[in-house]
Tab-separated table of C-alpha atoms and ligand atoms in Angstrom:
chain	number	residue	atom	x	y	z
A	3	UNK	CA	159.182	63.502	107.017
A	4	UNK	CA	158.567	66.991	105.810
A	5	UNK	CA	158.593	66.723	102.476
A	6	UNK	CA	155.496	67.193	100.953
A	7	UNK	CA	154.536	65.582	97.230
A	8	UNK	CA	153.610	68.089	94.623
A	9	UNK	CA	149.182	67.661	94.814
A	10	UNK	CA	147.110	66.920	92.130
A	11	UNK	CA	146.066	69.849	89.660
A	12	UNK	CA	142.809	69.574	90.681
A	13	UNK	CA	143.472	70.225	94.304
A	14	UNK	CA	145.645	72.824	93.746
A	15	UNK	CA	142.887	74.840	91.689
A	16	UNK	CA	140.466	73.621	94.365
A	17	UNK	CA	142.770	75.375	96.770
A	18	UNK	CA	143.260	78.434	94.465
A	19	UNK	CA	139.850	79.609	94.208
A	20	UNK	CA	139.241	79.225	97.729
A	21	UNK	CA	141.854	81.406	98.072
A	22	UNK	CA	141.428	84.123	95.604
A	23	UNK	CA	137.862	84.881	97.272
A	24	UNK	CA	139.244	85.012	100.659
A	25	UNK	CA	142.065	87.180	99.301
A	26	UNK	CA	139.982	89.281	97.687
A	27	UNK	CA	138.035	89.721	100.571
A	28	UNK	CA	140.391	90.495	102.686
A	29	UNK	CA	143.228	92.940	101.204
A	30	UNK	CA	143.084	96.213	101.050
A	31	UNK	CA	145.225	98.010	99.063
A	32	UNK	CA	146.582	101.872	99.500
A	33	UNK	CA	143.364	103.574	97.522
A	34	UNK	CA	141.264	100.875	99.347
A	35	UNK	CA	142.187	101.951	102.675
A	36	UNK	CA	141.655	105.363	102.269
A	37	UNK	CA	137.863	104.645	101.057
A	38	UNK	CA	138.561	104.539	97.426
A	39	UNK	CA	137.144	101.203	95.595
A	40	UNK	CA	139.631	98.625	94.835
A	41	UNK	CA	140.852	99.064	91.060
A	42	UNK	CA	142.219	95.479	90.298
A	43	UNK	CA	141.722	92.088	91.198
A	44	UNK	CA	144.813	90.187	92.942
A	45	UNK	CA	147.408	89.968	90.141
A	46	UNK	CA	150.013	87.011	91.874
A	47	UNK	CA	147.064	83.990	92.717
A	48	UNK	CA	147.544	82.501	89.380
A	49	UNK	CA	148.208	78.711	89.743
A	50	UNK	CA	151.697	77.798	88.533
A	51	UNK	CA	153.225	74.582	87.199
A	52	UNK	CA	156.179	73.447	89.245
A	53	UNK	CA	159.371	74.127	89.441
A	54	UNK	CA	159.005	77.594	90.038
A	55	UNK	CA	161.735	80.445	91.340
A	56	UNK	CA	160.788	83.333	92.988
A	57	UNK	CA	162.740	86.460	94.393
A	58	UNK	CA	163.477	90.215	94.411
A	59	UNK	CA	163.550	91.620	90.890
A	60	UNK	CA	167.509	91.423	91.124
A	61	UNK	CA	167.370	87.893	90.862
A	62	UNK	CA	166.065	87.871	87.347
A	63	UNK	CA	170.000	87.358	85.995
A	64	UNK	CA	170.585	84.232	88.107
A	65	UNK	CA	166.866	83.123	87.294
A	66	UNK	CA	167.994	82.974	83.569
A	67	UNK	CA	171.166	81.348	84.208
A	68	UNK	CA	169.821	78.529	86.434
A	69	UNK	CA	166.155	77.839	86.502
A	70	UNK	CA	166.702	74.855	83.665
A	71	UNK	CA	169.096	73.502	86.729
A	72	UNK	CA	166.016	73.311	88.846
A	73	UNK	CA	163.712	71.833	85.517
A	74	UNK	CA	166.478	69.534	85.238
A	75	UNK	CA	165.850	68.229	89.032
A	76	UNK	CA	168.298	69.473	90.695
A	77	UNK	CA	168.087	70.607	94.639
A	78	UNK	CA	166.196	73.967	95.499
A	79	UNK	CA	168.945	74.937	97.661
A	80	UNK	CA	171.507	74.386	95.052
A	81	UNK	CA	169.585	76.811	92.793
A	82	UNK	CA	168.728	79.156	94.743
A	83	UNK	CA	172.233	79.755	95.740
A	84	UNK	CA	173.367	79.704	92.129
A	85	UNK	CA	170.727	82.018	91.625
A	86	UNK	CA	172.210	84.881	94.173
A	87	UNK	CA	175.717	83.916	93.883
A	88	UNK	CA	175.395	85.972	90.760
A	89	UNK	CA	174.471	89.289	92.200
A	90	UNK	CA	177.121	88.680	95.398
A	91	UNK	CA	179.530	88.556	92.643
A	92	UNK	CA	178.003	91.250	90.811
A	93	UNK	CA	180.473	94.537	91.493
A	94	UNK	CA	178.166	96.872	89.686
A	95	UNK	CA	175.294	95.856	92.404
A	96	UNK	CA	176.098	97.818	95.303
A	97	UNK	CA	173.446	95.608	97.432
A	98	UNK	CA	175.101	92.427	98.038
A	99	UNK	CA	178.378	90.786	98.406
A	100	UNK	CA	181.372	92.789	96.237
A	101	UNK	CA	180.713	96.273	95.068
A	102	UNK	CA	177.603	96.318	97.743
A	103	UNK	CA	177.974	99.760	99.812
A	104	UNK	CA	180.227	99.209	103.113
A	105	UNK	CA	179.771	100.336	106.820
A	106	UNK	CA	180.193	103.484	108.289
A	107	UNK	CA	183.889	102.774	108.116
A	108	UNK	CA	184.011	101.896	104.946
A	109	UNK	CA	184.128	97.959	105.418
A	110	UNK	CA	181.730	95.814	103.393
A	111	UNK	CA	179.844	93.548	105.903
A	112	UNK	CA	178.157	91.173	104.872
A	113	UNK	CA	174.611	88.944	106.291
A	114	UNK	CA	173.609	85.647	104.490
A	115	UNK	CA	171.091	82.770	105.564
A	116	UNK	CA	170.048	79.400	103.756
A	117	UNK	CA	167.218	77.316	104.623
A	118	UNK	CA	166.542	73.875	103.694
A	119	UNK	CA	162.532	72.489	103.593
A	120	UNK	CA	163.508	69.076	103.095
A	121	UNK	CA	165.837	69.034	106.085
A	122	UNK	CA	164.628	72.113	108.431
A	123	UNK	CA	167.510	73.149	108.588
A	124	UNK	CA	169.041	76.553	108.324
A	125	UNK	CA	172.986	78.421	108.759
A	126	UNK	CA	173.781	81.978	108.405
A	127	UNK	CA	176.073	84.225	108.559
A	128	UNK	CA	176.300	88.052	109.829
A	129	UNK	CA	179.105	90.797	109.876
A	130	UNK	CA	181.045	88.871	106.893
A	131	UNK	CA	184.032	90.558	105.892
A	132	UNK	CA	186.814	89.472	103.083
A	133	UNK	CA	184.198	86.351	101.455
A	134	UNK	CA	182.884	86.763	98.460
A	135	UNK	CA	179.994	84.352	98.574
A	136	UNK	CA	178.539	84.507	102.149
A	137	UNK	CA	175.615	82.377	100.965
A	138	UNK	CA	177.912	79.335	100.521
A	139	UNK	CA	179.679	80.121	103.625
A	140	UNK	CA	175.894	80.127	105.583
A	141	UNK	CA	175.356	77.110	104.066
A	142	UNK	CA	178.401	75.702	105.356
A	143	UNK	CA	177.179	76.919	109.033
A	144	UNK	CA	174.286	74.210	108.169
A	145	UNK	CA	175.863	71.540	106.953
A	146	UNK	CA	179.325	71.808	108.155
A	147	UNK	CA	178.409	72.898	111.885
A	148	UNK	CA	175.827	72.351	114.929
A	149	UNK	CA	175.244	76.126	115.396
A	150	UNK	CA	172.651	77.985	112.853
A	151	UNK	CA	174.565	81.378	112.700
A	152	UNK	CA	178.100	82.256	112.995
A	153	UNK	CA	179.603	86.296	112.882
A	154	UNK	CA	182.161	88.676	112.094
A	155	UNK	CA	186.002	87.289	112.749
A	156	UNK	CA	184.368	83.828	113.665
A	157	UNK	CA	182.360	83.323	110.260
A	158	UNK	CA	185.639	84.613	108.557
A	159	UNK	CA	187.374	81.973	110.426
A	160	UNK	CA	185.191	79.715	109.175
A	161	UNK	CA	184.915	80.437	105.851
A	162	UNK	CA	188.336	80.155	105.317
A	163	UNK	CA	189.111	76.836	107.549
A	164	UNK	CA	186.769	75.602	104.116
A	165	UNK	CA	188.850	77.129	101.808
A	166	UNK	CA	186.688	80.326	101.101
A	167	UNK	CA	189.986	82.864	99.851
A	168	UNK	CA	190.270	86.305	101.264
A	169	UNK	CA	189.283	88.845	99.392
A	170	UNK	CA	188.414	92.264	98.787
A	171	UNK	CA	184.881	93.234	98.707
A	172	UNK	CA	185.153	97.179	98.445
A	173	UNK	CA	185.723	98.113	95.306
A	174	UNK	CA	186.887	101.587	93.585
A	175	UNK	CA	183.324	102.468	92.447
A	176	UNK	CA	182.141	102.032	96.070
A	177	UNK	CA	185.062	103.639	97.937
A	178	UNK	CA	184.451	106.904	96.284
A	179	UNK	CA	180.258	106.682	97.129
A	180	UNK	CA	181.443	106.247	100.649
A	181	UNK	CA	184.036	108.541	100.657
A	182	UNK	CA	181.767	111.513	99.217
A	183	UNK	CA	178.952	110.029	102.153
A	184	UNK	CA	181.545	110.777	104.377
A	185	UNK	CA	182.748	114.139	103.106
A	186	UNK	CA	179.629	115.631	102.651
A	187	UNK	CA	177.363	114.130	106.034
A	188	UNK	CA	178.613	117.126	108.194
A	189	UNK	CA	179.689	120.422	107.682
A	190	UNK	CA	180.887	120.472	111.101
A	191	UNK	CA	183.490	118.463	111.182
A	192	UNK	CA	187.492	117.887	109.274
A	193	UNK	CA	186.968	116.308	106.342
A	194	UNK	CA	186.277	118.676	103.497
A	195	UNK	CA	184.525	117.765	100.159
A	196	UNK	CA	185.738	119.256	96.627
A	197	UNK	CA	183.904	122.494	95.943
A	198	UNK	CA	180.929	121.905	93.503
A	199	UNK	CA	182.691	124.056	91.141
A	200	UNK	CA	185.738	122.221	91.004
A	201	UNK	CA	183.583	118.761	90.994
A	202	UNK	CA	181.415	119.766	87.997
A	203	UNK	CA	183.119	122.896	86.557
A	204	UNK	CA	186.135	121.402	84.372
A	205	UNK	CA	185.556	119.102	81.547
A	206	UNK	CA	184.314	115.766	82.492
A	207	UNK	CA	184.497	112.387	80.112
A	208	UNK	CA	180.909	110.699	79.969
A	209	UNK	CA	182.945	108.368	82.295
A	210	UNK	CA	183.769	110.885	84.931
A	211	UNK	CA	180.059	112.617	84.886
A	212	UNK	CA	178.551	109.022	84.790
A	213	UNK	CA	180.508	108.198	87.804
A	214	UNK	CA	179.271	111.670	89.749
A	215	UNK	CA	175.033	110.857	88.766
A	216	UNK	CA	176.159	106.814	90.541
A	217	UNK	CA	177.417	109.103	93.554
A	218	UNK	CA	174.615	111.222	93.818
A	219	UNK	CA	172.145	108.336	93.277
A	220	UNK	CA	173.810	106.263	96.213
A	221	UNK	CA	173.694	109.597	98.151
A	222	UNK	CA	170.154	110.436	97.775
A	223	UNK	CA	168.675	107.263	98.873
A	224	UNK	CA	170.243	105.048	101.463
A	225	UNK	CA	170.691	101.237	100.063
A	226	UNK	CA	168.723	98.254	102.056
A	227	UNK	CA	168.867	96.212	98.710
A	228	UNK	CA	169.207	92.670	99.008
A	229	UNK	CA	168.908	89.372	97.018
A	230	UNK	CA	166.522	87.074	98.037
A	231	UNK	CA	165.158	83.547	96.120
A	232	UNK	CA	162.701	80.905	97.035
A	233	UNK	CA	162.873	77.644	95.367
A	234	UNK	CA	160.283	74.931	94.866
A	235	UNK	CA	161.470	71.838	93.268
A	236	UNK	CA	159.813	69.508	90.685
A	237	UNK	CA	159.325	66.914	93.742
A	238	UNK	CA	157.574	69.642	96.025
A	239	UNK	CA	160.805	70.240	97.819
A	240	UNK	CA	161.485	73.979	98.860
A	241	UNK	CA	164.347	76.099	100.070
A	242	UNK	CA	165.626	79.739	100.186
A	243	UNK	CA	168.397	82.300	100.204
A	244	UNK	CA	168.741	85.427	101.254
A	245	UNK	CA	171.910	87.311	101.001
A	246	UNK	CA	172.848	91.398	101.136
A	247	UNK	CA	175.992	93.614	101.878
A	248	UNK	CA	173.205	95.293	104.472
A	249	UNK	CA	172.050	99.109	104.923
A	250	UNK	CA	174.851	101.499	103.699
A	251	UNK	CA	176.390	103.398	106.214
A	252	UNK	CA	175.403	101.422	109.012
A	253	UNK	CA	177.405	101.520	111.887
A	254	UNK	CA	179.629	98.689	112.357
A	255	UNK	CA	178.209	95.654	113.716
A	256	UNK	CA	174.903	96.325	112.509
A	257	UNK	CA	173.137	93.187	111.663
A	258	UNK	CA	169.665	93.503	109.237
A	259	UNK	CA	166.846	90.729	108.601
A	260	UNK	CA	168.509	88.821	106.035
A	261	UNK	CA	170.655	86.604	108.288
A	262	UNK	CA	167.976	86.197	110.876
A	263	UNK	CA	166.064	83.107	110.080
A	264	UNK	CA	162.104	83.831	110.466
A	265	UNK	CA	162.581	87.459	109.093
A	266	UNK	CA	165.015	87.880	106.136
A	267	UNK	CA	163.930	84.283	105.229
A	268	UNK	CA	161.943	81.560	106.452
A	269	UNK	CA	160.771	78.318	104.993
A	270	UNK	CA	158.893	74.845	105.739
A	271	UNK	CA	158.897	72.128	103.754
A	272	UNK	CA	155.197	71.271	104.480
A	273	UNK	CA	154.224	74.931	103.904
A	274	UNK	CA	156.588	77.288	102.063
A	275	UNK	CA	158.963	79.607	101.570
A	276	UNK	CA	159.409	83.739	102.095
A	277	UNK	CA	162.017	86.224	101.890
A	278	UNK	CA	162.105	90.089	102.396
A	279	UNK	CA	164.301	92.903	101.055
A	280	UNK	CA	164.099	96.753	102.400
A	281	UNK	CA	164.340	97.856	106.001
A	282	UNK	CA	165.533	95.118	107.757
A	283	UNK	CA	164.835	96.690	111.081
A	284	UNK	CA	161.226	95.988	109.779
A	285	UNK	CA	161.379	92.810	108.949
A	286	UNK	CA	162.681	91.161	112.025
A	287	UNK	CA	160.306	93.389	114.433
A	288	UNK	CA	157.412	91.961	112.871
A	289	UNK	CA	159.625	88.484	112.278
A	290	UNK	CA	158.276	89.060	108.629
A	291	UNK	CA	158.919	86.032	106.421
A	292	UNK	CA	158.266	82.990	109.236
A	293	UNK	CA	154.634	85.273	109.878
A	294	UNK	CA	153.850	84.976	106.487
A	295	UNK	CA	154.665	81.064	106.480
A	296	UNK	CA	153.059	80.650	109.156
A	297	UNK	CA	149.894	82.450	107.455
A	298	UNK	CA	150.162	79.986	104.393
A	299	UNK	CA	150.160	77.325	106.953
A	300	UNK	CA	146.351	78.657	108.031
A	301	UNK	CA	145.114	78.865	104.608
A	302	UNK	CA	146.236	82.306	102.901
A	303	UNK	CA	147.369	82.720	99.673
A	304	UNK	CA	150.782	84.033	99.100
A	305	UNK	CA	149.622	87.387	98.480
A	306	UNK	CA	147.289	87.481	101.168
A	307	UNK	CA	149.678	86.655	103.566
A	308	UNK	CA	151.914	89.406	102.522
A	309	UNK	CA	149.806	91.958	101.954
A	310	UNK	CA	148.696	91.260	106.191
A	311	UNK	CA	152.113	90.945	107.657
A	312	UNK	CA	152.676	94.439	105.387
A	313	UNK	CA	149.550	95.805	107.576
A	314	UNK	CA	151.100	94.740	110.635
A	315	UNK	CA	154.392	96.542	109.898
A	316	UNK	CA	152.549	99.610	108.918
A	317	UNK	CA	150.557	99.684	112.499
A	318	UNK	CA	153.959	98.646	114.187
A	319	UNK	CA	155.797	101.417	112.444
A	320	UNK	CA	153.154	103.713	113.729
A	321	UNK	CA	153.609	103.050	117.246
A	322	UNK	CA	157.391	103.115	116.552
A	323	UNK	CA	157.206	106.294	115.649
A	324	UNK	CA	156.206	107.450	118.845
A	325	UNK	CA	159.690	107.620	119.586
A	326	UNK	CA	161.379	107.873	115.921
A	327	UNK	CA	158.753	110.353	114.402
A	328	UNK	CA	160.448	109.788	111.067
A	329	UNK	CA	159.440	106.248	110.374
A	330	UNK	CA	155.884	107.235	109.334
A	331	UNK	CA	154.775	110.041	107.089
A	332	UNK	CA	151.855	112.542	107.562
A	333	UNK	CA	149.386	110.332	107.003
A	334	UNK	CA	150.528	107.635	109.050
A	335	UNK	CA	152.025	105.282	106.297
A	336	UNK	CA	155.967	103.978	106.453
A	337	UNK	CA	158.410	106.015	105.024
A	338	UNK	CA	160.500	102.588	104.276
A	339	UNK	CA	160.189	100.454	101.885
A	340	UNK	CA	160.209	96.693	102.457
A	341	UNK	CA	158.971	93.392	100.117
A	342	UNK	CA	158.361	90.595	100.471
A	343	UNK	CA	158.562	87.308	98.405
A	344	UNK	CA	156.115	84.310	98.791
A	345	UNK	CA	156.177	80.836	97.746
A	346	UNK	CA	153.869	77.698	98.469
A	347	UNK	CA	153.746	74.252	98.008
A	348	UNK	CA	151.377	74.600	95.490
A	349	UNK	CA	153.606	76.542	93.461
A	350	UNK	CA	151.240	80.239	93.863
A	351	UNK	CA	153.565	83.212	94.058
A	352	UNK	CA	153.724	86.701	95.240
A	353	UNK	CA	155.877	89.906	95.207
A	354	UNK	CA	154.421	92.179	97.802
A	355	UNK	CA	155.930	95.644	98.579
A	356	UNK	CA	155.039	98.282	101.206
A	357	UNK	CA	155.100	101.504	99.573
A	358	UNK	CA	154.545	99.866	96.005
A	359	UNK	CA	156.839	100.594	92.572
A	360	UNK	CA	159.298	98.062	91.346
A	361	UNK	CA	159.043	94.149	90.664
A	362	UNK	CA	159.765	91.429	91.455
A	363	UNK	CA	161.184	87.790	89.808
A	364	UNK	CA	159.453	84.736	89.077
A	365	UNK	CA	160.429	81.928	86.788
A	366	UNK	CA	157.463	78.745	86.367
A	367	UNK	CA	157.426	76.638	83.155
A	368	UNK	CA	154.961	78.820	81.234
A	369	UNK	CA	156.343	81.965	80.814
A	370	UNK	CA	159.773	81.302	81.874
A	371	UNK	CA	161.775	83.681	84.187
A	372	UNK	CA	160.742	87.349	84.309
A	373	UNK	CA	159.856	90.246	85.814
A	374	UNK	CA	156.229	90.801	87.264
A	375	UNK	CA	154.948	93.939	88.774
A	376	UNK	CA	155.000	93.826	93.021
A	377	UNK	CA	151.517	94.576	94.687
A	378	UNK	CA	151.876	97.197	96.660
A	379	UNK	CA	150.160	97.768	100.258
A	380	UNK	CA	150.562	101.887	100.327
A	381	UNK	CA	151.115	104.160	97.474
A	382	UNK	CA	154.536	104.760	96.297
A	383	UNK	CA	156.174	107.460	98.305
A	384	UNK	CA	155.593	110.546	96.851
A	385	UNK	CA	152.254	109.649	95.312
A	386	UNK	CA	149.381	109.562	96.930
B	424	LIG	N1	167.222	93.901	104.295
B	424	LIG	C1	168.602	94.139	104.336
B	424	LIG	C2	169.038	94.854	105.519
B	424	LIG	O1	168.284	95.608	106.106
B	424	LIG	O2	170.176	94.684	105.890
């Protein structure tokens, strides 16, 4: 049986302040590592009262519409998938599901994988076209099927043998992001772009000229966002979700971490739960989010064991970039960003990010569901 009963307070504090001291021992942040004293102690060892939510800082929505679900007892994995359904629906998020940014092509495809602690049990799905909520069709893969991950035509198959409806996942906002991508990649080959003047010159509605800053935003960074949420249950029972519509532009077929059980997502019911967002390329090189479980399992807190699978990437990216010199910067550090979400048993969280900025989501009985600040490993990009 692998589901573990929620300890005593007193253990769990027990457990905590071994923890902290080991943690704060051991991590080095971005100022640390380049000989600079540590500024702060660890911000995510706090103990927390169960049930508790945690995910990428896009999750916060679905956190508010569904964490009483999980107060009220019901199953992780049904909340957690509530939880992301929102954002797969979401057509102003052009991360996940509709509205997320499509292939190379201009097809949305999408990656999605479930995990159950109380069962072991996991089902994914990659190269999803034409489904709106992948994450119910991965969990179908577990409950409905022997295999764990099903893709492209076959997964669509699927879906729809359960009655999952066909439908259109690129929408009008994200056609025209890809279509001025694809316009303006080359100037060495057919397709030809509207002159700036013409694009900016005449009159524009707030509407048009808010629609050309989204375009230029989408353009200027490439999207690996993602949804990810780990779950821990009154009863001690935890499960995950991780869902995305993937890097935009990637070329067709392209398959990231967040389908890939032990990268995108991982959990065990006597352990824990992670998830990652960002480069998934990352996260399934250094098989991210079953690492860091794995690390709970010895002992680490949640944010130590992020913060040291985030070292490892940084010293694998290195050697990486022996043959893909842009990967690191000047001084060595990843010019990706990736994060990573941590849950254990004992209800501890973290948000842990590579290059730092942003937050992450949490929801625990005290304070309800929120943003926190992510701890970062490396500067932000751009500061130093
Ligand atoms: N982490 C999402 C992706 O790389 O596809």
């Amino acid at each position: 049986m692998t589901n573990a009963p929620k300890k005593p307070l007193s253990t769990r504090r027990s457990v905590l302040g071994a923890a902290v001291g080991l943690a704060a021992a051991a991590c080095a942040t971005g100022a640390e590592a380049r000989g600079k004293p540590a500024k702060r102690a660890l911000r995510n060892t706090a103990r927390r009262d169960f049930p508790v939510l945690v995910g990428s800082a896009n999750a916060l929505r679905g956190m508010k519409l569904y964490y009483q679900d999980l107060v009220l007892g019901s199953a992780p994995l049904d909340v957690a998938i509530d939880v992301v359904k929102v954002v797969e629906a979401d057509e102003t998020d052009h991360s996940v599901g509709k509205g997320g940014l499509p292939n190379e092509d201009g097809v949305v495809q999408l990656d999605s994988a479930v995990m159950d602690g109380r069962t072991h049990n996991a089902g994914s799905v990659g190269c999803l076209e034409n489904i709106l909520h992948p994450s119910l069709v991965a969990r179908l893969v577990m409950e409905r099927s022997d295999h764990i991950m099903l893709v492209g035509r076959g997964a669509y198959e699927f879906a729809r043998a359960h009655g999952h409806e066909h439908t259109e996942l690129l929408t009008e906002a994200s056609r025209k992001i890809w279509l001025r991508w694809k316009e303006t990649m080359s100037s060495k080959d057919d397709r030809l772009a509207p002159p700036e003047d013409q694009r900016q010159g005449r009159a524009k509605s707030s509407a048009e000229r808010a629609e050309l800053a989204l375009i230029d935003h989408y353009l200027e960074e490439r999207v690996t966002g993602t949804i990810h949420c780990s779950a821990l249950a009154i009863s001690g029972e935890v499960a995950c979700t991780t869902t995305t519509s993937g890097l935009s532009w990637k070329i067709p077929g392209r398959v990231g971490d967040s389908p890939i059980i032990g990268a995108g997502l991982y959990c065990d019911g006597e352990v824990g739960s992670a998830g990652a967002t960002g480069r998934g390329e990352a996260a399934i090189l250094s098989h991210g989010s079953s690492a860091i479980v794995e690390l709970l399992r010895g002992g680490a807190s949640p944010e130590e064991a992020g913060l040291e699978v985030l070292r490892r990437v940084t010293r694998q990216a290195r050697r990486a970039a022996a043959w893909q010199p842009g990967l690191v910067d000047g001084e060595g550090l990843p010019t990706f960003g990736l994060n990573f979400y941590v849950l254990g048993l004992d209800g501890q969280v973290a948000g842990v990010s590579l290059r730092g900025g942003g937050d992450y989501a949490v929801a625990e009985p005290e304070n309800g569901p929120r943003h926190e600040p992510l701890v970062a490993l490396h500067p932000p990009i751009g500061e130093k």
